CSV table of C-alpha atoms in Angstrom, one decimal:
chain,number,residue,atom,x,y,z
A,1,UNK,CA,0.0,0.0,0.0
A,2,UNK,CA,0.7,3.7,-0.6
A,3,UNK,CA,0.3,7.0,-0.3
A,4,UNK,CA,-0.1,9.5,-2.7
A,5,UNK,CA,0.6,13.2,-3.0
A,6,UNK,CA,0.1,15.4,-5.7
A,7,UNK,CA,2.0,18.7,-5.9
A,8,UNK,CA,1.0,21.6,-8.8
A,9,UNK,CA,0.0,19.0,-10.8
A,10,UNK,CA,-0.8,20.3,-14.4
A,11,UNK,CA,-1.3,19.1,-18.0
A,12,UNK,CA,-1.8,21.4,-21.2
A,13,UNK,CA,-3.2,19.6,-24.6
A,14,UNK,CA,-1.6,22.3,-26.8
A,15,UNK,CA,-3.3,25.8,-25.7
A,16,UNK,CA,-5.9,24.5,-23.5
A,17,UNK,CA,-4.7,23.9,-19.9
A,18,UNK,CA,-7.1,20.9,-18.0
A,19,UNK,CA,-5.2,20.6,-15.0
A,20,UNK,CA,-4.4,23.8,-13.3
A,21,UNK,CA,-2.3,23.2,-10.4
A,22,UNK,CA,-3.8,20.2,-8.3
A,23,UNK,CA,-2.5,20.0,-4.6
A,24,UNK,CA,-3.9,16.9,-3.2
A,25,UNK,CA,-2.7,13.9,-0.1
A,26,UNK,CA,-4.2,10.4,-0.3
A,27,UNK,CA,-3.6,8.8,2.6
A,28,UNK,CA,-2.1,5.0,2.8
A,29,UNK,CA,-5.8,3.3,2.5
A,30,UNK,CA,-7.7,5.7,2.0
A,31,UNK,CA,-10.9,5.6,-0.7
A,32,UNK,CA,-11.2,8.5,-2.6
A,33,UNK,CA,-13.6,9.6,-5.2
A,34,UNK,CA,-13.0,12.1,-7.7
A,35,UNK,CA,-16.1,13.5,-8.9
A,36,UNK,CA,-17.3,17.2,-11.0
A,37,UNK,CA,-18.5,17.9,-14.0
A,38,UNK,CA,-18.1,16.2,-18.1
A,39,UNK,CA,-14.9,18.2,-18.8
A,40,UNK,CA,-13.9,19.3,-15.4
A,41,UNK,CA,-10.9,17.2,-15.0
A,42,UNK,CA,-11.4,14.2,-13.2
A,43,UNK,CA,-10.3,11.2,-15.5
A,44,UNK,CA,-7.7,13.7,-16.6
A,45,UNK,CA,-6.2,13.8,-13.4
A,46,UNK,CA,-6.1,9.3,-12.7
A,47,UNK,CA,-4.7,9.1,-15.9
A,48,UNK,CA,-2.3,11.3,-14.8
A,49,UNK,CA,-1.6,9.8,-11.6
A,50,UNK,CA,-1.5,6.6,-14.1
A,51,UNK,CA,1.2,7.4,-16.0
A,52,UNK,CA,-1.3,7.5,-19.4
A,53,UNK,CA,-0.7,11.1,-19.5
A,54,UNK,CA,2.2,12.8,-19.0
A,55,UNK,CA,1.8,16.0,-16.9
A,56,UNK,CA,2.7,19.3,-17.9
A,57,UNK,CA,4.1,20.1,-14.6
A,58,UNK,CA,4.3,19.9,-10.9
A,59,UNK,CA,5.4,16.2,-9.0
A,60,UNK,CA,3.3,13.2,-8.3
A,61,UNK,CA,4.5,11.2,-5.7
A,62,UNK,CA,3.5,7.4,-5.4
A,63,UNK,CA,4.4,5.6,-1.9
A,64,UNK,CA,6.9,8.4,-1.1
A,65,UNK,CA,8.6,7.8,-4.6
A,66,UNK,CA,8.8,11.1,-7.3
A,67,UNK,CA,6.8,8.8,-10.1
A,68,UNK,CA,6.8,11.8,-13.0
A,69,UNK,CA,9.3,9.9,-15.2
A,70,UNK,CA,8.3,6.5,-14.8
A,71,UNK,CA,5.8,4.2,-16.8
A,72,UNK,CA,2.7,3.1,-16.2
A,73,UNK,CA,3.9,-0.5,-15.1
A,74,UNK,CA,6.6,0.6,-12.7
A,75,UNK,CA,4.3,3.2,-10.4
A,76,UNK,CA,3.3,0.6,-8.8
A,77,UNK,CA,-0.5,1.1,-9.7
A,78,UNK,CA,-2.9,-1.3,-11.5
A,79,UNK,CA,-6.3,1.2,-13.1
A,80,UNK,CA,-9.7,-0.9,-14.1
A,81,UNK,CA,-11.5,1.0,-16.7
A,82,UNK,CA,-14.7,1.9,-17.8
A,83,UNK,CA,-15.1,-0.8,-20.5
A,84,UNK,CA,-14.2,-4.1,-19.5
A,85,UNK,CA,-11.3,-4.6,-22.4
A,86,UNK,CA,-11.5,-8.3,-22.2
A,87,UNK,CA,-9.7,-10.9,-24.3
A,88,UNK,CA,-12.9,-12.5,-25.8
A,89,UNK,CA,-11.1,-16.0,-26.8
A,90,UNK,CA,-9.8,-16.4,-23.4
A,91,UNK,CA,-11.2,-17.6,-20.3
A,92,UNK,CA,-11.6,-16.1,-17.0
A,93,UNK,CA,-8.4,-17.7,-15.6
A,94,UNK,CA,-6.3,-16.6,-19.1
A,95,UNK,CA,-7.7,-13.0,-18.8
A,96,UNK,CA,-6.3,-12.4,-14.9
A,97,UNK,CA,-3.1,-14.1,-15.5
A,98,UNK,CA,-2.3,-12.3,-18.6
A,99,UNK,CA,-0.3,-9.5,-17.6
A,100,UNK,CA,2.0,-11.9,-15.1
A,101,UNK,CA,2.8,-14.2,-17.8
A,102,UNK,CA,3.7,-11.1,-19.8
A,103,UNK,CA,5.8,-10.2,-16.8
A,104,UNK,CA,7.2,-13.7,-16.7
A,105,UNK,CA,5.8,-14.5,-13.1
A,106,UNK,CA,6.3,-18.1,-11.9
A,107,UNK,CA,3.3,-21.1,-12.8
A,108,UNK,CA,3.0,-21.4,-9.6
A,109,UNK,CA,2.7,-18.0,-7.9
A,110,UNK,CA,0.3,-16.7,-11.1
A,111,UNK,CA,-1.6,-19.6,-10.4
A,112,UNK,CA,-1.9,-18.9,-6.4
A,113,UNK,CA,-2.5,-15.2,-7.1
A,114,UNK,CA,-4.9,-15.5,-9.9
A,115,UNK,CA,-6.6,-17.9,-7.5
A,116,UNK,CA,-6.8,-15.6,-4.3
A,117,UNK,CA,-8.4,-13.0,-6.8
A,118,UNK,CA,-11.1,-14.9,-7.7
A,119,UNK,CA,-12.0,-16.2,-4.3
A,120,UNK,CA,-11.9,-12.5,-3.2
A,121,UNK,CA,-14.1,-11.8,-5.8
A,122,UNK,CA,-16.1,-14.7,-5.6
A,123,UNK,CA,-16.0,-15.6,-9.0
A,124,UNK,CA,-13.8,-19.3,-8.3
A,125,UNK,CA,-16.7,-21.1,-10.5
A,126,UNK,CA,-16.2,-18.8,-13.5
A,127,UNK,CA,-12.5,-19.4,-13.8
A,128,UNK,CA,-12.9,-21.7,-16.9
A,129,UNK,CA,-16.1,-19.6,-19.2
A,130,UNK,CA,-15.3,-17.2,-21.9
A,131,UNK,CA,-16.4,-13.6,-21.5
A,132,UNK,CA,-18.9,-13.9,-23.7
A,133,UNK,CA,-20.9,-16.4,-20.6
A,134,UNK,CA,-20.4,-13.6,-17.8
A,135,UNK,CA,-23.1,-10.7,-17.1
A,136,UNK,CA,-21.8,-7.6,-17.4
A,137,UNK,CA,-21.5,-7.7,-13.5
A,138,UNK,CA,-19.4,-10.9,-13.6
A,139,UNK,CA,-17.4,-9.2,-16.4
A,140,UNK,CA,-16.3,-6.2,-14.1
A,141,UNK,CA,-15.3,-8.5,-11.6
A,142,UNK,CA,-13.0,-10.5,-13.8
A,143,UNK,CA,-11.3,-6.3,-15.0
A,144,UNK,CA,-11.1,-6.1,-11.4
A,145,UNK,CA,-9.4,-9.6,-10.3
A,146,UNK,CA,-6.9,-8.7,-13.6
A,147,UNK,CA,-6.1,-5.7,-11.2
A,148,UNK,CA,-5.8,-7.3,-8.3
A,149,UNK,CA,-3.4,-10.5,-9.1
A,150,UNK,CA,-0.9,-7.3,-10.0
A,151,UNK,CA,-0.9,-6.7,-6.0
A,152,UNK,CA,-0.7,-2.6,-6.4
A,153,UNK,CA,0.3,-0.3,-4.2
A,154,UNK,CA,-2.7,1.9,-5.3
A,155,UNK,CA,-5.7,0.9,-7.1
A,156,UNK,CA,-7.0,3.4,-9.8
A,157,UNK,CA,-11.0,3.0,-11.1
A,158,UNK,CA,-12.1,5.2,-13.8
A,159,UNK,CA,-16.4,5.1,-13.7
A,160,UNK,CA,-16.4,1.2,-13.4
A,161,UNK,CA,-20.0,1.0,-13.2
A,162,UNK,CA,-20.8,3.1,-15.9
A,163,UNK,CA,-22.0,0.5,-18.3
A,164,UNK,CA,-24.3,-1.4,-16.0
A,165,UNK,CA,-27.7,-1.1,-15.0
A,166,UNK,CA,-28.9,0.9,-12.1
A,167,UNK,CA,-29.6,-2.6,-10.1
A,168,UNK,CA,-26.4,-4.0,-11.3
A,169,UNK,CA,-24.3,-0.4,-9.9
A,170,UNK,CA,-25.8,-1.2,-6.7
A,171,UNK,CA,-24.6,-4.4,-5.7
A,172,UNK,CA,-21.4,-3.3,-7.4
A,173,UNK,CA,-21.2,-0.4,-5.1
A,174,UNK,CA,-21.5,-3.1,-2.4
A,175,UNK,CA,-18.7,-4.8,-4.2
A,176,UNK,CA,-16.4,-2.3,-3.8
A,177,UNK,CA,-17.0,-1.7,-0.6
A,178,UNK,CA,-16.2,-4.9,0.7
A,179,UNK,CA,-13.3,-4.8,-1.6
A,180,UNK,CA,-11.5,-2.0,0.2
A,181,UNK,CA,-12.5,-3.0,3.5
A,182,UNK,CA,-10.7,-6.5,2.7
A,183,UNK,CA,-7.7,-5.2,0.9
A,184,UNK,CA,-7.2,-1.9,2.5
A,185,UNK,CA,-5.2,-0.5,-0.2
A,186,UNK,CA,-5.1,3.1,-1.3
A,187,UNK,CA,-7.9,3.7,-4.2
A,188,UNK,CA,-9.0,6.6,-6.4
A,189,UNK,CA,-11.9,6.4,-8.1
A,190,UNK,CA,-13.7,8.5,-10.7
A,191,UNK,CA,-17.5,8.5,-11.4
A,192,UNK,CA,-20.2,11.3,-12.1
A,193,UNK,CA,-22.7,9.7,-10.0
A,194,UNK,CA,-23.0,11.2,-6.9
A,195,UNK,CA,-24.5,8.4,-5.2
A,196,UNK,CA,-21.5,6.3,-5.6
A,197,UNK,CA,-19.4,9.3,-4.0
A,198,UNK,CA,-21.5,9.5,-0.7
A,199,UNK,CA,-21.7,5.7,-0.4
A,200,UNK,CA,-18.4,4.9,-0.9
A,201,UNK,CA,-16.2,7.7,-0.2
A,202,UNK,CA,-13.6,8.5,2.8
A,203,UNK,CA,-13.0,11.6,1.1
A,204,UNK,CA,-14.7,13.3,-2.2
A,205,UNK,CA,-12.4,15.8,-4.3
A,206,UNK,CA,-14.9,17.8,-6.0
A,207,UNK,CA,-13.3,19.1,-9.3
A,208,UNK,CA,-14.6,21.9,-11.5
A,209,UNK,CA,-12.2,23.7,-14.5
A,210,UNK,CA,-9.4,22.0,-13.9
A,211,UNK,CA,-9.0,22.9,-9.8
A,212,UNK,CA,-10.3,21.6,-6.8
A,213,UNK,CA,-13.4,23.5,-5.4
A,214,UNK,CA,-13.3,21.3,-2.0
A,215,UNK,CA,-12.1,18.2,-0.2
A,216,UNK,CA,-13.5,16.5,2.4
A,217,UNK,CA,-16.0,13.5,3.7
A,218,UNK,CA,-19.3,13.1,2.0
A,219,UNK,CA,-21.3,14.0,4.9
A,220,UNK,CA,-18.7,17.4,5.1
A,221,UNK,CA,-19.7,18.3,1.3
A,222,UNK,CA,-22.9,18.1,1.8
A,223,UNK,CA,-23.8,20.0,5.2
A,224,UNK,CA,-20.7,22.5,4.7
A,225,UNK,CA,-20.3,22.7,0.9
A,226,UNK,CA,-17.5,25.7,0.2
A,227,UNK,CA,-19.3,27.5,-2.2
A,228,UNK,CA,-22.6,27.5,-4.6
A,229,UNK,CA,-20.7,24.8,-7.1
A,230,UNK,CA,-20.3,22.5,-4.5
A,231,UNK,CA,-24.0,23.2,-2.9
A,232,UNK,CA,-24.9,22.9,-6.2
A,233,UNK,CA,-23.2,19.6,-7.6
A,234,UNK,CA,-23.5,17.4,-4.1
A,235,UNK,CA,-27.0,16.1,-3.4
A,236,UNK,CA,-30.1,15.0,-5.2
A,237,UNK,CA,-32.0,16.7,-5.6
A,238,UNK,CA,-30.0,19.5,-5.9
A,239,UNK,CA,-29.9,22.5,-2.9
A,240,UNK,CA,-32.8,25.5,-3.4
A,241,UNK,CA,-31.7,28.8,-4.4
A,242,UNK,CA,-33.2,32.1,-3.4
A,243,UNK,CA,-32.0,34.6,-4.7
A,244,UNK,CA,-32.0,37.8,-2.1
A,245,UNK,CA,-30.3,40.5,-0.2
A,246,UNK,CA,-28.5,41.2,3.6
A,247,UNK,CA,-30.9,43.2,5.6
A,248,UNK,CA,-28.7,42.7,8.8
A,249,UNK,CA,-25.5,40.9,9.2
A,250,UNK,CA,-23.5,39.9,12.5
A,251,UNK,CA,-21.6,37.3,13.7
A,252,UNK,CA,-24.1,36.0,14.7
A,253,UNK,CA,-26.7,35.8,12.2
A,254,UNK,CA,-28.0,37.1,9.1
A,255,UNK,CA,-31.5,38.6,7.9
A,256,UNK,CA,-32.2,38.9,4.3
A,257,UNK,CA,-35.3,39.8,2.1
A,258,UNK,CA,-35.7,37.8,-0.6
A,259,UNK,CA,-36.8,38.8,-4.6
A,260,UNK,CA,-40.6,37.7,-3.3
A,261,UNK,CA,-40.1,40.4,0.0
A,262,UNK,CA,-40.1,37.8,2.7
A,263,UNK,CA,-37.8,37.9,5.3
A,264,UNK,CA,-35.6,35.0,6.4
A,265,UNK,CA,-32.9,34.6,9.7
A,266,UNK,CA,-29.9,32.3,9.0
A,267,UNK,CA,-27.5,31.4,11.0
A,268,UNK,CA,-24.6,32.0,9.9
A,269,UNK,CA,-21.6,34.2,11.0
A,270,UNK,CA,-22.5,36.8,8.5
A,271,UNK,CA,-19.7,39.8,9.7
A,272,UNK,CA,-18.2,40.1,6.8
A,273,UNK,CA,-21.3,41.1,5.2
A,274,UNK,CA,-23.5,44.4,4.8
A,275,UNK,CA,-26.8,45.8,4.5
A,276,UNK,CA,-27.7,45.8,0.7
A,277,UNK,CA,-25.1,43.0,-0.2
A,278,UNK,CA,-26.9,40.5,-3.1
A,279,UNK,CA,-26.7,36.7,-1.4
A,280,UNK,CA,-28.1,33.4,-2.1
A,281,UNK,CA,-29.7,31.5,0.8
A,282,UNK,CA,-29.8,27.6,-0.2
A,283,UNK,CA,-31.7,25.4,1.4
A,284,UNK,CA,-31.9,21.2,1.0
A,285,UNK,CA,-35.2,20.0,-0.4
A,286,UNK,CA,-35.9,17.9,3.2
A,287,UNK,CA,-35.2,20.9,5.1
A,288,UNK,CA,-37.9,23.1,3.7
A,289,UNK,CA,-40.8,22.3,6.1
A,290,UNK,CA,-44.9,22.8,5.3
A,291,UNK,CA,-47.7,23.1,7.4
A,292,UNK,CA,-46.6,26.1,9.6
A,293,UNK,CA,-49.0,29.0,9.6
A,294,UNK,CA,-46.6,31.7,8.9
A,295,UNK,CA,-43.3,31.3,6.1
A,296,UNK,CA,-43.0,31.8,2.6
A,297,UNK,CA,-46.1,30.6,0.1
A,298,UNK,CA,-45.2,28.3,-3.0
A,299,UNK,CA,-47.3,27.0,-5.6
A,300,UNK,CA,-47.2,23.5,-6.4
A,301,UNK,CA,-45.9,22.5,-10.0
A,302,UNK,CA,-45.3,18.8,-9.9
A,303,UNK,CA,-45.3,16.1,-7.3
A,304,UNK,CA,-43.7,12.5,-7.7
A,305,UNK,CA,-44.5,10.3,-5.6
A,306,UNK,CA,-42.3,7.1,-5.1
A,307,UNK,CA,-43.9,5.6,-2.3
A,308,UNK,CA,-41.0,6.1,0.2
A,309,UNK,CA,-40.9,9.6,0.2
A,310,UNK,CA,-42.7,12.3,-2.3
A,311,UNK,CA,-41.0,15.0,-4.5
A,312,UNK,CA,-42.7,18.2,-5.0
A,313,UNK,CA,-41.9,20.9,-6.9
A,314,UNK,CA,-43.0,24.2,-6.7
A,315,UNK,CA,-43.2,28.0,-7.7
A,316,UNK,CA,-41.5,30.9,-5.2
A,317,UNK,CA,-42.2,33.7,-7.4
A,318,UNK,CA,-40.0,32.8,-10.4
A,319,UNK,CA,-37.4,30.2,-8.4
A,320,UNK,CA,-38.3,26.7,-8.8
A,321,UNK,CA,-38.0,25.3,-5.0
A,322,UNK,CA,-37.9,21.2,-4.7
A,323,UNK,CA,-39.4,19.5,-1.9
A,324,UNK,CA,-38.9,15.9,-0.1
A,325,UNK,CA,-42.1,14.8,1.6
A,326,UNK,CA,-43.1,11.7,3.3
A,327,UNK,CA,-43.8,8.9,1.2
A,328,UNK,CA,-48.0,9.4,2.3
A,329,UNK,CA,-47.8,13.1,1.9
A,330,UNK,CA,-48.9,13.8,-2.1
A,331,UNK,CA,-49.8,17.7,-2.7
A,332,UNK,CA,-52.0,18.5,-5.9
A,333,UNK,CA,-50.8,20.5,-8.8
A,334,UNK,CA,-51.8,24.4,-8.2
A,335,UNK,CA,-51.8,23.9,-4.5
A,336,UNK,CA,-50.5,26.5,-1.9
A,337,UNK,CA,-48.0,25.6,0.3
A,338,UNK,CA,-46.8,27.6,3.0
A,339,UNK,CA,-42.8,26.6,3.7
A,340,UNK,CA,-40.5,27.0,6.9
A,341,UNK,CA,-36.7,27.9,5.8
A,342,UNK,CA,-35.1,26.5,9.6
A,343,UNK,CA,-32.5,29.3,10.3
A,344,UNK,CA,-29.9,26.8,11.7
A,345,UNK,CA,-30.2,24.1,8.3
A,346,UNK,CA,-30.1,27.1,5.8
A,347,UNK,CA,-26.8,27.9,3.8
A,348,UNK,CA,-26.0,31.5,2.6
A,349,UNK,CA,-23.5,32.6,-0.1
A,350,UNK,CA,-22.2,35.8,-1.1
A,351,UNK,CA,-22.0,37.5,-4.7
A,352,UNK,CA,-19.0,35.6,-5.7
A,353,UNK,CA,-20.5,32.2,-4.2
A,354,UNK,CA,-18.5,31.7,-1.4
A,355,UNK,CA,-20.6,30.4,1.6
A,356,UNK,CA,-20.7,32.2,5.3
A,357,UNK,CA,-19.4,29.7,7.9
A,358,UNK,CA,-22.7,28.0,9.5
A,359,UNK,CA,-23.1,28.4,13.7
C-alpha cells in the first residue's frame, strides 16, 4: 500500500490547460472519489496519476517515490477501466493471468494469485467460461481480479460501473465496498454519479475547471459545501436557491429579504457582510418544512410520488423550490403551500459564491 501526493500537478493539450495546479494527499488506504462535471478534469487527473498522461508540470508522488518519469507499469499502480477490455477467446483464468505471464511470473505463484483473486471476488466457479458467458457484472469483476493478481500499491478506477444497470451499480457499489475494507489499499476512483461518491467515499475531491473547489468527507460536502458549485453539484436533488439581499449581518446571524419580499434569519456568521449585499440563501429539499402557519407561500408544480418519500416541486415567485415529503404526503398540482426555511439548516453565499461559515 501507498500514499499518494500530488503537488502543482498540471497538463496542457496544446493551448488548453485541464489541470491547473492540483495539490492533493491520499492517505495509505484511504478511498477517494474524484467527482465534477463532463470536462472538469477528473479522468484527466487518474490518468495522470497513471502514468497514461504525462503532466505538464508539478510532482506526483507514489508511496513516497517522485513517479513523473516512470511508466505506467513501474508506479506501482494497477487502473480498471470503464469498458471491460477483455480478451474474448480467453477464459476467466487466461484474462487475470495475462499480464504476469507477460511479466514472466512463476506457474505457480500466477496460479496462487490468480486464484486468491477470484476467491476474493467470488467468482472461483467462472474461472474456466469465456467472456462472452459472464453478465456484465461478472465481467467487471473479472477487470477487477486482472487488477488485483498485480498486487498494487494503489488501485486506480475510472467510472467502473458506468455501463451497468442501475440494479447491477448497486450491488457493485457493495462490491467495492467490501473490496477496500478487505484489501485496504489506497484507491482513487472516478465516477459522475454522486451516489457512488457518498456511499463509498472517505473523502470526495470535487473538481470543477481543472481545480479543486473542496475536499473532504461526504457528509462534510454536503452540510458544509464551500461555495454555490459545490451546494450545487452534491446532493439530489440539488440545494434550493433564493436569490435575495443582507438586511442585517453579525456574527451572529444574518436577515435577508428575498426577490418575493419575505424575510428570512440564517444562522450564519455573516460579519463580513452588509446591508444591501446581493446573497443566495440555499436550502436542501428535506429541510424546507410545510404546514406552519406563517413562512414563505409556493405553488405546487409537480409532485412525484415514489412511495417512500414524495418530490414536490414548486413556484416561489419565479425560483423553482424542490421539496422531499413523506412517502403518504402527495400535494396536488396548483396547491399552496406555506414553507419554513429553519435558520440553523439554511446555507448562505455571497456574490462571488463563497458560503458564510454556519453556527
Amino acid at each position: 500500500m501507498a500514499d499518494v501526493r500530488l503537488t502543482g500537478v498540471t497538463k496542457r493539450f496544446g493551448t488548453t490547460e485541464v489541470l491547473k495546479g492540483i495539490d492533493l494527499e491520499i492517505a495509505d488506504g484511504e478511498f477517494v472519489v474524484f467527482v465534477g462535471p463532463s470536462g472538469c478534469g477528473k479522468s484527466t487527473l487518474l490518468r495522470t496519476i497513471a502514468g497514461l498522461e504525462e503532466a505538464s508540470g508539478g510532482q506526483i508522488e507514489i508511496g513516497g517515490r517522485t513517479v513523473n518519469d516512470l511508466s505506467p507499469s513501474d508506479r506501482g499502480i494497477a487502473m480498471v477501466f470503464q469498458s471491460y477490455a477483455l480478451y474474448p477467446h480467453m477464459s476467466v483464468y487466461e484474462n487475470m493471468a495475462f499480464g504476469l505471464k507477460l511479466a514472466k511470473a512463476d506457474k505457480a505463484e500466477i496460479d496462487r494469485r490468480v486464484r486468491a483473486a477470484a476467491e476474493t471476488l467470488n467468482i472461483t466457479d467462472y474461472l474456466e467460461r469465456k467472456p462472452k458467458a459472464l453478465s456484465g457484472g461478472q465481467r467487471q469483476r473479472v477487470a477487477i481480479g486482472r487488477a488485483i493478481v498485480r498486487e498494487p500499491e494503489v488501485f486506480l478506477f475510472d467510472e467502473p460501473l458506468s455501463n451497468l444497470d442501475a440494479a447491477l451499480r448497486v450491488r457493485m457499489r457493495y462490491e467495492f465496498a467490501s473490496l477496500h475494507e478487505r484489501l485496504k489499499t489506497t484507491m482513487i476512483y472516478v465516477t459522475h454519479d454522486q451516489v457512488e461518491a457518498m456511499t463509498l467515499a472517505d473523502r470526495i475531491v470535487v473538481l470543477n475547471g481543472g481545480i479543486i473547489e473542496q475536499v473532504g468527507a461526504p457528509m462534510e460536502l454536503y452540510e458544509r459545501p464551500r461555495n454555490l458549485f459545490v451546494a450545487e453539484f452534491i446532493g439530489s436533488p440539488k440545494m434550493n436557491l433564493i436569490p435575495g439581499e443582507i438586511i442585517t449581518a453579525t456574527a451572529k446571524g444574518a436577515t435577508v429579504k428575498t426577490a418575493q419580499g419575505d424575510t428570512l434569519k440564517i444562522a450564519v456568521d455573516a460579519s463580513a457582510a452588509k446591508a444591501g449585499d446581493a446573497v443566495t440563501v440555499g436550502i436542501r429539499p428535506e429541510h424546507l418544512a410545510t404546514g406552519a402557519k406563517t413562512g414563505i407561500k409556493a405553488s405546487v408544480t409537480f409532485a412525484e410520488t415514489l412511495g417512500h418519500a414524495t418530490f414536490a416541486y414548486a413556484a416561489y415567485g419565479d425560483t423553482a423550490l424542490t421539496l422531499q415529503l413523506p412517502g403518504d404526503v402527495r400535494p396536488k398540482t396548483a396547491e399552496d403551500l406555506t414553507l419554513t426555511v429553519p435558520a440553523d439548516l439554511a446555507h448562505l453565499f455571497d456574490a462571488n459564491g463563497a458560503a458564510f461559515d454556519r453556527l
